[in-house]
Short mmCIF file of C-alpha atoms in Angstrom, two decimals:
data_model
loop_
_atom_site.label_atom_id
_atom_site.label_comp_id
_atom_site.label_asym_id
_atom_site.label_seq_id
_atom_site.Cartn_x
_atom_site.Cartn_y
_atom_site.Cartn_z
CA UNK A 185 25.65 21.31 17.68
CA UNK A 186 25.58 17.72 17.74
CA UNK A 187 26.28 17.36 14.34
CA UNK A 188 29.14 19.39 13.94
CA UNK A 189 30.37 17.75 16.85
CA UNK A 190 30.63 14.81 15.21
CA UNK A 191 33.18 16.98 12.12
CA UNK A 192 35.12 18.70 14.38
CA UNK A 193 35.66 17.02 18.15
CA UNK A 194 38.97 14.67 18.57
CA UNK A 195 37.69 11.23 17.32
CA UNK A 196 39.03 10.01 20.34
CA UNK A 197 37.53 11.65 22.53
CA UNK A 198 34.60 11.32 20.78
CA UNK A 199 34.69 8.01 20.52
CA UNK A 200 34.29 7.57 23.89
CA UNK A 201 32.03 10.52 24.80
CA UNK A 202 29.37 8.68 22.79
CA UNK A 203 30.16 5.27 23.36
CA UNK A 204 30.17 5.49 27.08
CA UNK A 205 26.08 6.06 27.55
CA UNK A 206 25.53 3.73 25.17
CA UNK A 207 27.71 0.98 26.74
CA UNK A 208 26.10 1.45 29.93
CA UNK A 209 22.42 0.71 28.54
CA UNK A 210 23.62 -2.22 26.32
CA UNK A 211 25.19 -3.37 29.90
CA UNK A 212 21.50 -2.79 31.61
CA UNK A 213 20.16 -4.91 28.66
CA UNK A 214 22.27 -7.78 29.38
CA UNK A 215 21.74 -7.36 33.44
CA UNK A 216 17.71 -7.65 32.09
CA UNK A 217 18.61 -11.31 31.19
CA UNK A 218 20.73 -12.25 33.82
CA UNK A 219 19.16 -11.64 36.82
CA UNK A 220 16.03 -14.28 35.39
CA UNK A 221 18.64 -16.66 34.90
CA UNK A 222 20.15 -16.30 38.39
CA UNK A 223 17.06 -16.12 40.38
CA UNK A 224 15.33 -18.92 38.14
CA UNK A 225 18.37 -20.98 38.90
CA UNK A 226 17.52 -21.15 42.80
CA UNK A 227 14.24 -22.08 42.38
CA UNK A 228 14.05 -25.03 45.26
CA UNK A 229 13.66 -28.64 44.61
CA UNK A 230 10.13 -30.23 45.12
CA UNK A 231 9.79 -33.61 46.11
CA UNK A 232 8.79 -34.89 42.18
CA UNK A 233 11.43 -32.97 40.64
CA UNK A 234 15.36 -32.94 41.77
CA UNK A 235 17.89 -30.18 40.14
CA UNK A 236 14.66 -27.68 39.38
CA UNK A 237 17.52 -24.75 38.89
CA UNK A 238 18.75 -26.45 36.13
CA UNK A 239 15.18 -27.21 34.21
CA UNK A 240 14.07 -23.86 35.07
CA UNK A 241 17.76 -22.42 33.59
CA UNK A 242 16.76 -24.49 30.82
CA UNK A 243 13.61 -23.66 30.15
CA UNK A 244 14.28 -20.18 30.22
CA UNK A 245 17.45 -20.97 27.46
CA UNK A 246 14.66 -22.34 24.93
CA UNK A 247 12.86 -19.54 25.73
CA UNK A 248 15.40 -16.66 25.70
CA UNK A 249 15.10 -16.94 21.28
CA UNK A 250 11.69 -15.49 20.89
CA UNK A 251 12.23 -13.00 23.76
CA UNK A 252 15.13 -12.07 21.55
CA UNK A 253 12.82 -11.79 17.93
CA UNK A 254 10.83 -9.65 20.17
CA UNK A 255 14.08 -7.17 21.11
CA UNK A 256 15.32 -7.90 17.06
CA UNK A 257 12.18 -6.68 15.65
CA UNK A 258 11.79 -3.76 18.06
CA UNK A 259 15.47 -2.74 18.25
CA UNK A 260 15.49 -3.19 13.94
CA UNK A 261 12.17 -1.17 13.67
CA UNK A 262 13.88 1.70 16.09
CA UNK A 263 16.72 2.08 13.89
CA UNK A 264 14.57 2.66 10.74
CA UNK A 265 12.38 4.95 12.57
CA UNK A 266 15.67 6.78 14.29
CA UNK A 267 17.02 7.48 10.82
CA UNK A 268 14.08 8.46 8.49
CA UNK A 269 12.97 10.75 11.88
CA UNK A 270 16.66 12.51 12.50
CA UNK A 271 16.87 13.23 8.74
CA UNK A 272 13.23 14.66 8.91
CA UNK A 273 14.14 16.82 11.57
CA UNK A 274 17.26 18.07 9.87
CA UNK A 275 15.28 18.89 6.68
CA UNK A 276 12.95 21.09 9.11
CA UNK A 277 10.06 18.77 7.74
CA UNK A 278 7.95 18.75 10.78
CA UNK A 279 5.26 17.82 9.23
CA UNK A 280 6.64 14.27 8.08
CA UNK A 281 8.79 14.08 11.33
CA UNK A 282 5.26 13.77 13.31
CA UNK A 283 4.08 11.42 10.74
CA UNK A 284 6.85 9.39 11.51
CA UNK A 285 6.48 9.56 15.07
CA UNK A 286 2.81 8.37 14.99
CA UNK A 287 3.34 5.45 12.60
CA UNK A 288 5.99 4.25 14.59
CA UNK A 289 3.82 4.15 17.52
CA UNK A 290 1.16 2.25 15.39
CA UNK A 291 4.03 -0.38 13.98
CA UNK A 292 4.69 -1.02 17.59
CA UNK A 293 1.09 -1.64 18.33
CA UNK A 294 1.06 -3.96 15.28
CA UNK A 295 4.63 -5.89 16.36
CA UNK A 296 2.33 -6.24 19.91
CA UNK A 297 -0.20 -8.36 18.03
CA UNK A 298 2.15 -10.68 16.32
CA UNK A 299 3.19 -11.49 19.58
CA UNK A 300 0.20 -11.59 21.21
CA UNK A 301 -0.83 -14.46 18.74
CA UNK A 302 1.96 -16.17 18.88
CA UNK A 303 1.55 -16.37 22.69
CA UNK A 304 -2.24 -17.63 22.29
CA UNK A 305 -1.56 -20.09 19.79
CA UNK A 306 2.32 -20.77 18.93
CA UNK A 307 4.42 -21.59 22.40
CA UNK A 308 3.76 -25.02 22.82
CA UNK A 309 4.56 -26.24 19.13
CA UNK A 310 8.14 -24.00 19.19
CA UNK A 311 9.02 -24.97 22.98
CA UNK A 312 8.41 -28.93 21.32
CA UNK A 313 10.99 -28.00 18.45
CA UNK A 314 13.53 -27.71 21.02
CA UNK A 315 12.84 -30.53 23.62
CA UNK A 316 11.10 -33.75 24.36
CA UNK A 317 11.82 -33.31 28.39
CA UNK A 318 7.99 -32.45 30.18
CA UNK A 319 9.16 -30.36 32.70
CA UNK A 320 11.29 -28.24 30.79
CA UNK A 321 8.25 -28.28 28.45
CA UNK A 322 5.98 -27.02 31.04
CA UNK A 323 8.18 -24.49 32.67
CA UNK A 324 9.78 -22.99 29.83
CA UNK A 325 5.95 -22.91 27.82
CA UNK A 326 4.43 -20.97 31.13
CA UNK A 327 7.07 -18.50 31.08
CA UNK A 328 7.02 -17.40 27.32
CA UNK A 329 3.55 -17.71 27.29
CA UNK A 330 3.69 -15.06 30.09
CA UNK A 331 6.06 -13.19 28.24
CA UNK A 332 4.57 -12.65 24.85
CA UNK A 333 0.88 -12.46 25.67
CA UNK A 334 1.88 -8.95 27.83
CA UNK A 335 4.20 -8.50 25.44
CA UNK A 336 2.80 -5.09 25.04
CA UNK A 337 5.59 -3.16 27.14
CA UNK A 338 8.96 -4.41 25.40
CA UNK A 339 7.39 -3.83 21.91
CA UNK A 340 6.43 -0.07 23.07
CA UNK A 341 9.27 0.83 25.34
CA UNK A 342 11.59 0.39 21.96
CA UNK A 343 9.77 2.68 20.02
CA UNK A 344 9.24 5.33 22.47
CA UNK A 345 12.65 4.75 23.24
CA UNK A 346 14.04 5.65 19.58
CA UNK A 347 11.33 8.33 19.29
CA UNK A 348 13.17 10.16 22.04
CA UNK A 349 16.65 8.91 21.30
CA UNK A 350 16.38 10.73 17.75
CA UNK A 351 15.70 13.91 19.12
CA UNK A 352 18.68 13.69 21.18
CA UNK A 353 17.03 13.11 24.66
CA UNK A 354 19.34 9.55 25.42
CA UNK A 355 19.26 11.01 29.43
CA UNK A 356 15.51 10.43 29.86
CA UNK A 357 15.51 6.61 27.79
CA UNK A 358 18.75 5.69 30.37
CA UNK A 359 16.49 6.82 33.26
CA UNK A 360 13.28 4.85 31.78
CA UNK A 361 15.69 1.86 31.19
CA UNK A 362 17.60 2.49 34.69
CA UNK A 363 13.44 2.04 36.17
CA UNK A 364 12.35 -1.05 34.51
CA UNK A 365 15.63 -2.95 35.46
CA UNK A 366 15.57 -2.08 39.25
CA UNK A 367 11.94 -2.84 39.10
CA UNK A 368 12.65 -5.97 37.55
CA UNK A 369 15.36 -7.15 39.69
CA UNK A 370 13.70 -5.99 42.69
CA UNK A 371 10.23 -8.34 42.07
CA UNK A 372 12.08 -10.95 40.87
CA UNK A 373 12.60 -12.78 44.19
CA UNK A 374 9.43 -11.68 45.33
CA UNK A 375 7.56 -13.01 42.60
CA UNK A 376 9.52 -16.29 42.22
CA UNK A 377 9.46 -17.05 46.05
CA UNK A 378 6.84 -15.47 47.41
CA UNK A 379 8.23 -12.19 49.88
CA UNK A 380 5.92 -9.82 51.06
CA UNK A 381 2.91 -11.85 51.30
CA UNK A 382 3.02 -12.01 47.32
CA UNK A 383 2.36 -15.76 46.31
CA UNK A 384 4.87 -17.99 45.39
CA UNK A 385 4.87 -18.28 41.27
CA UNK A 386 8.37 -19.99 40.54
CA UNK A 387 9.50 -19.31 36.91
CA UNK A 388 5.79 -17.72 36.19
CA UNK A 389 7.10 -15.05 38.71
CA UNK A 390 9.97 -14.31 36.45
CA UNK A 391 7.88 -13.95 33.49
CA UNK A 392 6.10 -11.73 35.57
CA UNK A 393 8.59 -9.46 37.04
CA UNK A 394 10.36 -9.13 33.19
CA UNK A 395 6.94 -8.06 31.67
CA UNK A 396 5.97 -5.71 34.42
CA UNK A 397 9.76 -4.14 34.50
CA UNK A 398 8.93 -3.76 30.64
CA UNK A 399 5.88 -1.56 31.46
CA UNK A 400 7.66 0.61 33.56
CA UNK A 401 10.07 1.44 31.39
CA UNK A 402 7.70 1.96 28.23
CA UNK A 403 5.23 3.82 30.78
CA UNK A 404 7.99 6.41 31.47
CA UNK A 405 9.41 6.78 27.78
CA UNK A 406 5.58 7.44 26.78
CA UNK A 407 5.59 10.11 29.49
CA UNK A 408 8.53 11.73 28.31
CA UNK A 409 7.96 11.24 25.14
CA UNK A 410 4.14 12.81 25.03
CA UNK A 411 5.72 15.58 27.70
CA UNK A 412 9.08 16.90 26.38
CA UNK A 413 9.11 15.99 22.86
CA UNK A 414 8.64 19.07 21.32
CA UNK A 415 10.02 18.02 18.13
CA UNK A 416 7.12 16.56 16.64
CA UNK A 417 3.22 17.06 17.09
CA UNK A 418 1.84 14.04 18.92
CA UNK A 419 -2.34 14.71 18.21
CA UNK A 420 -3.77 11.17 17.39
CA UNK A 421 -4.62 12.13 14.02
CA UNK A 422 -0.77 11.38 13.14
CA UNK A 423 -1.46 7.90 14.32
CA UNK A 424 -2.90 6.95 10.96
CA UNK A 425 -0.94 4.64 8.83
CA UNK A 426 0.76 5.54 6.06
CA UNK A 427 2.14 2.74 3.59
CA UNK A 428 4.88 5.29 2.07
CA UNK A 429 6.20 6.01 5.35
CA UNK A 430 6.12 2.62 6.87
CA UNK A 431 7.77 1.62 3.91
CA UNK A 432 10.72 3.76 4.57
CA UNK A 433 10.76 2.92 8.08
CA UNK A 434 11.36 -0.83 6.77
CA UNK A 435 13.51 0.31 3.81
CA UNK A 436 16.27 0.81 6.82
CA UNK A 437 14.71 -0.94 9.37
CA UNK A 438 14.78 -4.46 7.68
CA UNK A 439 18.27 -5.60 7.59
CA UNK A 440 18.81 -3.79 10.96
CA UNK A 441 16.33 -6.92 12.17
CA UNK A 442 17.49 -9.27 10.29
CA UNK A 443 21.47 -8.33 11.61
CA UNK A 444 19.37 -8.79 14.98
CA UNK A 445 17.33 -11.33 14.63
CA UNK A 446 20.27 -13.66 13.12
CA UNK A 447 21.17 -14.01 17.13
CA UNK A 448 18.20 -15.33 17.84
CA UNK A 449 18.21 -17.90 15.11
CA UNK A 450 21.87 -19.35 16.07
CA UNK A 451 20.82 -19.38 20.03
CA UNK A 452 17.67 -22.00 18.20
CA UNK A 453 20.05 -23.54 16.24
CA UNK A 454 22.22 -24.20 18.97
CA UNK A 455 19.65 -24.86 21.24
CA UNK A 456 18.28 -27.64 19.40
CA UNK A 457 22.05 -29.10 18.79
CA UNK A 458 23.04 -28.96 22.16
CA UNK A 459 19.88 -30.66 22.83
CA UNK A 460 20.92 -33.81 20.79
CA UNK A 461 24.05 -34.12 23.36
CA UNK A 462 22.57 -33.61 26.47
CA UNK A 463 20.33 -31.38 29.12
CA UNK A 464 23.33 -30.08 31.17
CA UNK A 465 25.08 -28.67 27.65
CA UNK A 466 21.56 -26.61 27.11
CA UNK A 467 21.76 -25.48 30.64
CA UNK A 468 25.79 -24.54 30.28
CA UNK A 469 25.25 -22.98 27.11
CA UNK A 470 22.11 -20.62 28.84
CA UNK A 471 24.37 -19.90 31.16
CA UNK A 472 27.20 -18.74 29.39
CA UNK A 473 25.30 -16.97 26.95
CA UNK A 474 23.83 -14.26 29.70
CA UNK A 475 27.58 -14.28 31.04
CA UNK A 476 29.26 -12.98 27.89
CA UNK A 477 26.17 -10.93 26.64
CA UNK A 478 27.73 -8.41 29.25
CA UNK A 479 31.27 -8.33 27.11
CA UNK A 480 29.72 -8.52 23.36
CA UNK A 481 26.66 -5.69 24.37
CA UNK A 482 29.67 -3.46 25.34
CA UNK A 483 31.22 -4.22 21.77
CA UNK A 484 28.31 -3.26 20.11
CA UNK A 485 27.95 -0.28 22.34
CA UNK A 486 31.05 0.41 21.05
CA UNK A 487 30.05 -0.51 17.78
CA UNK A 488 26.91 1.86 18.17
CA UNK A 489 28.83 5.45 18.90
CA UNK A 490 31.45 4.30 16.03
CA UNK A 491 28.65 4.05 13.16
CA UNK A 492 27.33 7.48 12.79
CA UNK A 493 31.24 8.58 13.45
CA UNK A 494 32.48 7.46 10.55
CA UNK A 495 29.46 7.72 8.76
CA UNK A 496 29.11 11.61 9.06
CA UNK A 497 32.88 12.23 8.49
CA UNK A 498 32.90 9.79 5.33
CA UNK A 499 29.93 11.68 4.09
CA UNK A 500 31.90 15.02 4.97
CA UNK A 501 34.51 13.93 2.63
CA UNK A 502 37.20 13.99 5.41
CA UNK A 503 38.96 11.24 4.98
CA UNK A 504 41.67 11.60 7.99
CA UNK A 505 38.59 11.45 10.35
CA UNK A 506 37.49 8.47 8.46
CA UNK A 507 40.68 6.91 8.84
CA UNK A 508 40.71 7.70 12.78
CA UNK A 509 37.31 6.47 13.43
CA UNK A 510 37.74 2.94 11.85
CA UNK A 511 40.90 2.75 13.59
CA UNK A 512 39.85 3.68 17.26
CA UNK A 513 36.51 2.08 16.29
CA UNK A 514 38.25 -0.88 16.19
CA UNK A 515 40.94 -0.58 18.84
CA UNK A 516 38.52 0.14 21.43
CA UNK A 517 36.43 -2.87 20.59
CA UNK A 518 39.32 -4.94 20.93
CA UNK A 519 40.38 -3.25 24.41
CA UNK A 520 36.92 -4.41 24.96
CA UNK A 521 36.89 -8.04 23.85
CA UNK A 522 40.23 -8.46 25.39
CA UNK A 523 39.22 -6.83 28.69
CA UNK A 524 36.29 -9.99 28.44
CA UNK A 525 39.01 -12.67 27.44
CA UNK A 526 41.06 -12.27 30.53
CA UNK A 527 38.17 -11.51 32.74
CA UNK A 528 36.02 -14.57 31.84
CA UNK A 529 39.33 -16.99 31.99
CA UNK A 530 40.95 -16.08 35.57
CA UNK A 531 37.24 -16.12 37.36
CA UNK A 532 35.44 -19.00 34.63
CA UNK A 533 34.17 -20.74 37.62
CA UNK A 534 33.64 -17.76 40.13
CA UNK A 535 30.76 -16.89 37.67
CA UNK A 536 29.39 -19.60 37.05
CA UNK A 537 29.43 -20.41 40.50
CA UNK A 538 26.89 -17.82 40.88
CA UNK A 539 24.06 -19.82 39.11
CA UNK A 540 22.66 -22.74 41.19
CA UNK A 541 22.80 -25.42 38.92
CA UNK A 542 23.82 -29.29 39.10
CA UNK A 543 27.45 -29.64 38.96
CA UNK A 544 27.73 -31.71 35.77
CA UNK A 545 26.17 -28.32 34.40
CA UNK A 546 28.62 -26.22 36.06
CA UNK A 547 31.71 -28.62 34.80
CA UNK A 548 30.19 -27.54 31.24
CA UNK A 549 29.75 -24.34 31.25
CA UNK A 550 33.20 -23.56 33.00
CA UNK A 551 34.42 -25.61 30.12
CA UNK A 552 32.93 -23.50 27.22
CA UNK A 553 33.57 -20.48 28.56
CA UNK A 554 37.26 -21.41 28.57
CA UNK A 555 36.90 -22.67 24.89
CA UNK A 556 34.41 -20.04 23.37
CA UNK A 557 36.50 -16.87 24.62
CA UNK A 558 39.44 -17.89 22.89
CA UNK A 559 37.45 -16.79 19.79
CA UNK A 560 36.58 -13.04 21.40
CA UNK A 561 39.79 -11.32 19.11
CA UNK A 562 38.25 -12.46 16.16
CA UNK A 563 34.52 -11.76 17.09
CA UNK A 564 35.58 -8.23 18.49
CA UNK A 565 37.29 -7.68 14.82
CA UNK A 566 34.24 -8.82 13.42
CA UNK A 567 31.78 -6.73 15.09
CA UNK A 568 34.07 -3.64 14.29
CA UNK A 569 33.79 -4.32 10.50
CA UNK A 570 30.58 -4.81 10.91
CA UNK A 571 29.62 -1.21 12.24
CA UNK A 572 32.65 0.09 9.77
CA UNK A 573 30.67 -1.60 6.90
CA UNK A 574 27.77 -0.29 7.84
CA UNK A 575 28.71 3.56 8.19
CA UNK A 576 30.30 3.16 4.69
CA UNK A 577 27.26 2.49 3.43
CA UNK A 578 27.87 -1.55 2.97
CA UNK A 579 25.34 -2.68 4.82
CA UNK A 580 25.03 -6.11 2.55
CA UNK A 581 28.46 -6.96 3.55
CA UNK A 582 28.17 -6.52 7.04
CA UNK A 583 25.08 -9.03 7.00
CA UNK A 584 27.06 -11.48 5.13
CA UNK A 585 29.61 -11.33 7.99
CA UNK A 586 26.58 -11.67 10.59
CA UNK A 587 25.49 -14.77 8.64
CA UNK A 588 28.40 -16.12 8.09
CA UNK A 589 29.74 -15.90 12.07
CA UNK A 590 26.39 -16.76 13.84
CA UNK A 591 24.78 -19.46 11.30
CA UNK A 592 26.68 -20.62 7.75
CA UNK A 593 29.67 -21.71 9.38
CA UNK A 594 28.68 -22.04 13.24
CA UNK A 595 25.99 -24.41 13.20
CA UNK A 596 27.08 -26.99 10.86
CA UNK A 597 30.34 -27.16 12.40
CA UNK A 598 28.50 -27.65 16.21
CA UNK A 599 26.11 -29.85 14.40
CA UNK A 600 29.18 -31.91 13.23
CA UNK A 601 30.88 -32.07 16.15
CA UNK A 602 28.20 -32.78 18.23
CA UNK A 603 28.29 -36.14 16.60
CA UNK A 604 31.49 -37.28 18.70
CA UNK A 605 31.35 -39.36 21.42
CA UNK A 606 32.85 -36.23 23.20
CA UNK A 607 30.77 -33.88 21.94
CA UNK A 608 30.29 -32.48 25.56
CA UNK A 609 33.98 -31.16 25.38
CA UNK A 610 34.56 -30.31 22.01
CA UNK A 611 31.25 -28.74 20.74
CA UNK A 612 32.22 -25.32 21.82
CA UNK A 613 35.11 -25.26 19.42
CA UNK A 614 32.21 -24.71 17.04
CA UNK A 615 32.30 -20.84 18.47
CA UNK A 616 35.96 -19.63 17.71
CA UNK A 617 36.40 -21.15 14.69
CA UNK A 618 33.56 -19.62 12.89
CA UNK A 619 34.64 -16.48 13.95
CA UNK A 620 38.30 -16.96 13.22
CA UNK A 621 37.25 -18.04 9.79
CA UNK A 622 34.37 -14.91 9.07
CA UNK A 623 37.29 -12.34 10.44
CA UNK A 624 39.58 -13.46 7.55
CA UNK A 625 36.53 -13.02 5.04
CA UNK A 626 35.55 -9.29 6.84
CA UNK A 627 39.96 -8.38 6.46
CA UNK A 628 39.23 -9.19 2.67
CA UNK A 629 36.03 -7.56 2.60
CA UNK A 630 38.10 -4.15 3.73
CA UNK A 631 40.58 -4.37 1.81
CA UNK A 632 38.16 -4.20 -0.99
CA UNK A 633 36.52 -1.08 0.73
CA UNK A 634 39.61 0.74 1.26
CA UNK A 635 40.00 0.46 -2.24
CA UNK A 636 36.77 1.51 -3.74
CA UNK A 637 35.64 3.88 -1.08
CA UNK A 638 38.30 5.30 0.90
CA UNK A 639 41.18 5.80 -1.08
CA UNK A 640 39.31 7.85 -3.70
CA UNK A 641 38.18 10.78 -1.03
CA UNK A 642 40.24 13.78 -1.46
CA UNK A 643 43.31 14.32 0.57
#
């Protein structure tokens, strides 16, 4: 039913019917990494170290990258394993579908002990690529050390999460997802500050309360998944890796992480950058980054209902319904964008108010938020070709647009201008300009499409 949903309903409608769900659990994602932030943020001064809000902000900035590789590679993997399993399914090849099911589960397992690794060996030397500051070192080293070691539940929660999203049960991964935020949001201040006769752990309370909100959520997907999934057989023996089917996991998997993970190389980047002009821009730029995850996770919410839209009707043939889905594709993610423009200008320092930090940091922040959103047109038209790319079967293009907007033309131009003696101020221009200048490659990138691939479908 679904399918022919997708040939016959009013894109419109449509549109919005399956964007909605999946706006709301991009929006849960970005709540996730703002509620850290905040609590983090009111951590109370000691007598050694004034402004601890602001180191611990900071710490969890320099962080927030690998968190995000973690999410990349787990988000990437889920969208191989959500395509190679829906097309099983649809070919009434149960067989491989199961296959598919238990290797996912075993990639996850394997993602788990990169991770795990990492967090034995690797946090100090990548925390030290970022700053020289000791207490930021220390903080930010004890949370991700936290974080990755029991990485465990963020790695599994994706897959069981795309294991049930493929066979069409999104209600029960919103009501897993739904759990693990409250649950982290709830033991975040008691964790951090010690309620309820729990001890007082500061930022290793955060990495705490994240991890165990992870669990939760993977605990009831797993549940779910093992309960209701009738789809596919679960019996261990379909647990045993297979190199063919891993490969084709990866085959679509691959540049889904890399589109991913290139946000977690620019936050680095910029990390490191903003590091060379001073502590409070690395705290502003934390700040402002879990702020306006809540506007660009509802593009690509946006930009997740549009994909298989356009994708189904252009392999349909239908090329009015391909023609409506680009276009309200891309008019509601600019609704969208717009919506975050005004929004973030008229209450700029009502939100960033929220975060107890030092008020140099605050002055910075409010600043680049009213800098960076002037750019949110042009990222919103981005992120629509993007997804419109991508359904058309274009995917190279689309990652050349990712690269281009978050590192080719980004960095260099922050690193530039983060040589002025203002640097402060005008780094942030950094932000609009790459994506004013990748929107005018992604207009001549369509054109090009239109040509080729739309244009020639039959009337």
């Amino acid at each position: 039913a679904e399918m022919n949903r997708m040939g016959t309903a009013p894109v419109r409608r449509l549109m919005l019917v399956m964007g909605f769900p999946m706006i709301i659990s991009m929006a849960l994602q970005a709540v996730y990494n703002i509620v850290d932030s905040y609590f983090v943020s009111c951590m109370k001064d000691t007598p050694a170290i004034q402004n601890m809000g602001d180191y611990a902000v900071n710490a969890l900035t320099l962080a927030f990258p690998v968190q995000m590789l973690m999410v990349a590679i787990g988000v990437g993997t889920g969208v191989g394993i959500n395509a190679l399993l829906s097309k099983s399914l649809g070919e009434g090849n149960r067989q491989k579908a199961s296959a598919i099911a238990g290797n996912s589960i075993f990639l996850g397992a394997c993602t788990y002990l990169v991770f795990l690794l990492f967090g034995i060996v690797g946090v100090d030397s990548y925390m030290k690529t970022q700053t020289t500051d000791l207490i930021i070192l220390e903080l930010g080293s004890s949370y991700l050390r936290i974080c990755t070691i029991c990485s465990f539940g963020v790695t599994m929660y994706l897959v069981f999460e795309k294991l049930l999203q493929a066979t069409g049960r999104t209600t029960l991964t919103t009501i897993a997802q739904i759990a693990g935020a409250l649950t982290n949001m709830i033991l975040d201040p008691i964790m951090i500050f010690g309620y309820l006769g729990c001890p007082a752990m500061g930022i290793e309370g955060a990495a705490y309360a994240t991890v165990i909100g992870q669990c939760v959520s993977f605990l009831l997907d797993a549940v779910f998944h093992f309960r209701y999934n009738r789809d596919v057989d679960t019996r261990p023996e379909y647990l045993r890796p297979q190199g063919r089917i891993i490969r084709q996991i990866y085959e679509v998997g691959f540049p889904a992480i890399l589109m991913q993970a290139l946000m977690s190389f620019m936050t680095y980047g910029v990390n490191i950058i903003l590091g060379l002009v001073s502590v409070s821009a690395v705290t502003a730029y934390g700040v402002y980054y879990k702020i306006q995850q809540f506007v660009f996770f509802a593009a690509f919410g946006m930009n997740n209902a549009m994909i298989p839209i356009i994708g189904f009707n252009y392999g349909l043939g239908d090329k009015k319904r391909v023609r409506e889905g680009i276009w309200y594709g891309m008019v509601d993610t600019l609704i969208i964008m717009a919506l975050g423009l005004i929004g973030l200008q008229i209450f700029a320092e009502q939100l960033v108010g929220i975060f107890s930090i030092s008020s140099e940091s605050r002055q910075v922040c409010i600043y680049a938020v009213r800098i960076i959103t002037t750019g949110y047109l042009f990222a919103g038209a981005n992120i629509a070709y993007q997804g419109i790319f991508q359904a058309l079967g274009n995917g190279v293009r689309s990652l050349i647009i990712s690269m281009l907007r978050l590192i080719v033309i980004a960095l260099p131009l922050a690193w530039m201008l983060s040589r002025f003696p203002n640097a402060q101020q005008i780094i942030w221009i950094a932000f609009p300009l790459a994506e004013a200048i990748a929107c005018v490659i992604s207009v001549f990138f369509m054109r090009t499409i239109e040509r080729t691939k739309i244009v020639v479908l039959p009337d």
